[in-house]
Amino acid sequence: MSREDLANLIFPNITKTVADYEKEYPARNLKEGAMVTRFAPSPTGFMHIGNFLAVVIDYVMAKNSQGVFYLRNEDTDQAREVEGAIEYIRQVLTHYDMNPDEYEYRDINETKGNYGPYIQSERKEIYQAFIKQLLIEGKAYPCFLTQEEMDSIRESQARDKRRIGIYGRFAKYRDLAVEEAIERIKNGEKYTIRLKSSGDFNRKFKFNDLVNGEMEFPENDIDIPIMKSSNGLPTYHFAHLVDDYLMHTTHVVRGQEWISSIPIHYELFKTFGFKMPKYVHIPLILKKDGEKVRKISKRLDPEARMSYYEEKGYPTLAVIEAIMTIANSNYEAWREGHPDALFTDFTFSPKKMSASGALFDLDKLDNISKNYISHLTKEEVYEGVLNWSKKYDLGFNEILKKYPDYSKEIYNIEREQKKPRKDYRYYSEIKAKTWYMYDEYFQDIKYDFLNYDLEEVKKVLKTYIDNNCFVESDTQEEWFNKMKSICADLGYAREVKEYKENPDKYKGNIIDISNIIRISLTTLDNTPNLYNIMQILGKDRIIARFSKILN
Ligand code: GLU
């Protein structure tokens, strides 16, 4: 009996060969230098900022080189699968407008691309054809070690301070006669298929990681499992090899926790004689915590979850900008020179990525975002708040839809000027900073007139109305002069200077008058330009708000 008989016994229905699949998935027809990148999440948790950094890099590399960015669902570990994980990734990619060129979305029944299926559990037969070839060539074998046996091997290795794993003399079944293997399988014995490693742990090989530079590793000599017979699905290591090969990935961007798997991946590619893609192992994302710098944590830091940015309503391009600044140290300088370029016009250079950790700073994101929002048109801001509120604040959304032009005028305050006002970090903040403009929110408000006495406030407001101080067509100067004109009657100085020279002579000065008016109209003692606010509120609202206090 031959190895071929063994392979046929294990995979009776697998008739296609590796060569057949190579024909089915020919090289991509792309221009020289085009990069093929992939985001290959395991649906075992929700997308976090580390994944997002990988996606942004994948996307920029592919778009900048006119290549392909595809999404691959690595769902071989079905016991750990979290429902909705890929659906969420789809939403995030859509939200940031970084849609993959090729993908398969089960939830919306949509698929695109000629190199699929893009879900690993749908590729079982492909993997099995590759495993079958290894069995025929004697490079893989069925291993009959039971769980108990493996546990006891592990214990003894730990006790003797040896490396853990099935290698050397622990690989009890690697040289089992084909006849015996066939017999055991026919008898229904459970088995795992393992790689028959040809590596030597005492030999070293060099590996060039694009971020970390040249690295040296001992060869892998562990007979790693490549397929469990229970569901016929390969392990992650094996599946990624087959997929990256057939899908013609040129650059693998992934977290640096995978660096320790390099010896295995190196051996797998060598075993088949396939060229390895290039690897971009990206560092962990760090954050400042007081004086310390530590790894960002999904448990401790809300900003580690991608949902944080959407809930707050950060403009997507601001988040991408902030991520680009940690992806490449030269990004900010490039941006200064190319203020209007797309972020995908930037050529990402893995060498300019810090291997030791990427420090992500929320204050920095806030600044980028403030600056970004300040340069939008009032229409764009309105669109942004409208979209955000559709999902996160329906009440506000209704109000925005009811008063589109009014809202745009509010966002326009101190916008169309050389140095526009930078006061919004994200769309949810816009509501927090403009709510008082809407009567709907101005119902049961509480005033705090600071050290102004309520009777005094009333006197000021009444005088302001009686003297017909607010005229919609007035310029800012006229408006201000009218406010000054009631100062004397009320016992306030027209100029701050006058007041300072003779404080005992006055109750206060023009600033107090405008403060009283400001608080009466907004409840706040600090707002954007009061003239603009009053112009937008209009006479009726102003009189109504004053009257409420007067009565
Ligand atoms: N499925 C792996 C993960 O979720 C991807 C590793 C890789 O990109 O090769 O981390």
Coordinates of C-alpha atoms and ligand atoms in Angstrom, one line a residue, residues 38 40-42 72 74 236 240 244 252-254 257-258 265, ligand 1:
R38 CA -5.8 41.7 2.7
A40 CA -8.0 38.7 7.3
P41 CA -9.9 38.9 10.6
S42 CA -11.0 35.9 12.6
R72 CA -11.0 37.3 4.0
E74 CA -10.8 33.5 8.7
Y236 CA -5.1 28.9 10.7
H240 CA -3.4 31.4 5.5
D244 CA -2.3 34.0 0.5
V252 CA 0.6 40.7 4.7
V253 CA -0.1 43.4 7.2
R254 CA -0.9 42.0 10.6
E257 CA 1.8 38.9 17.8
W258 CA 2.2 36.8 14.6
H265 CA 5.0 30.0 8.1
Ligands
GLU1 N1 -6.9 35.7 11.3 C1 -5.8 36.2 11.8 C2 -6.2 37.2 12.9 O1 -7.3 37.4 13.1 C3 -5.0 37.0 10.8 C4 -3.5 36.8 10.8 C5 -3.0 37.2 9.4 O2 -3.4 38.3 9.0 O3 -2.3 36.5 8.8 O4 -5.4 37.8 13.6

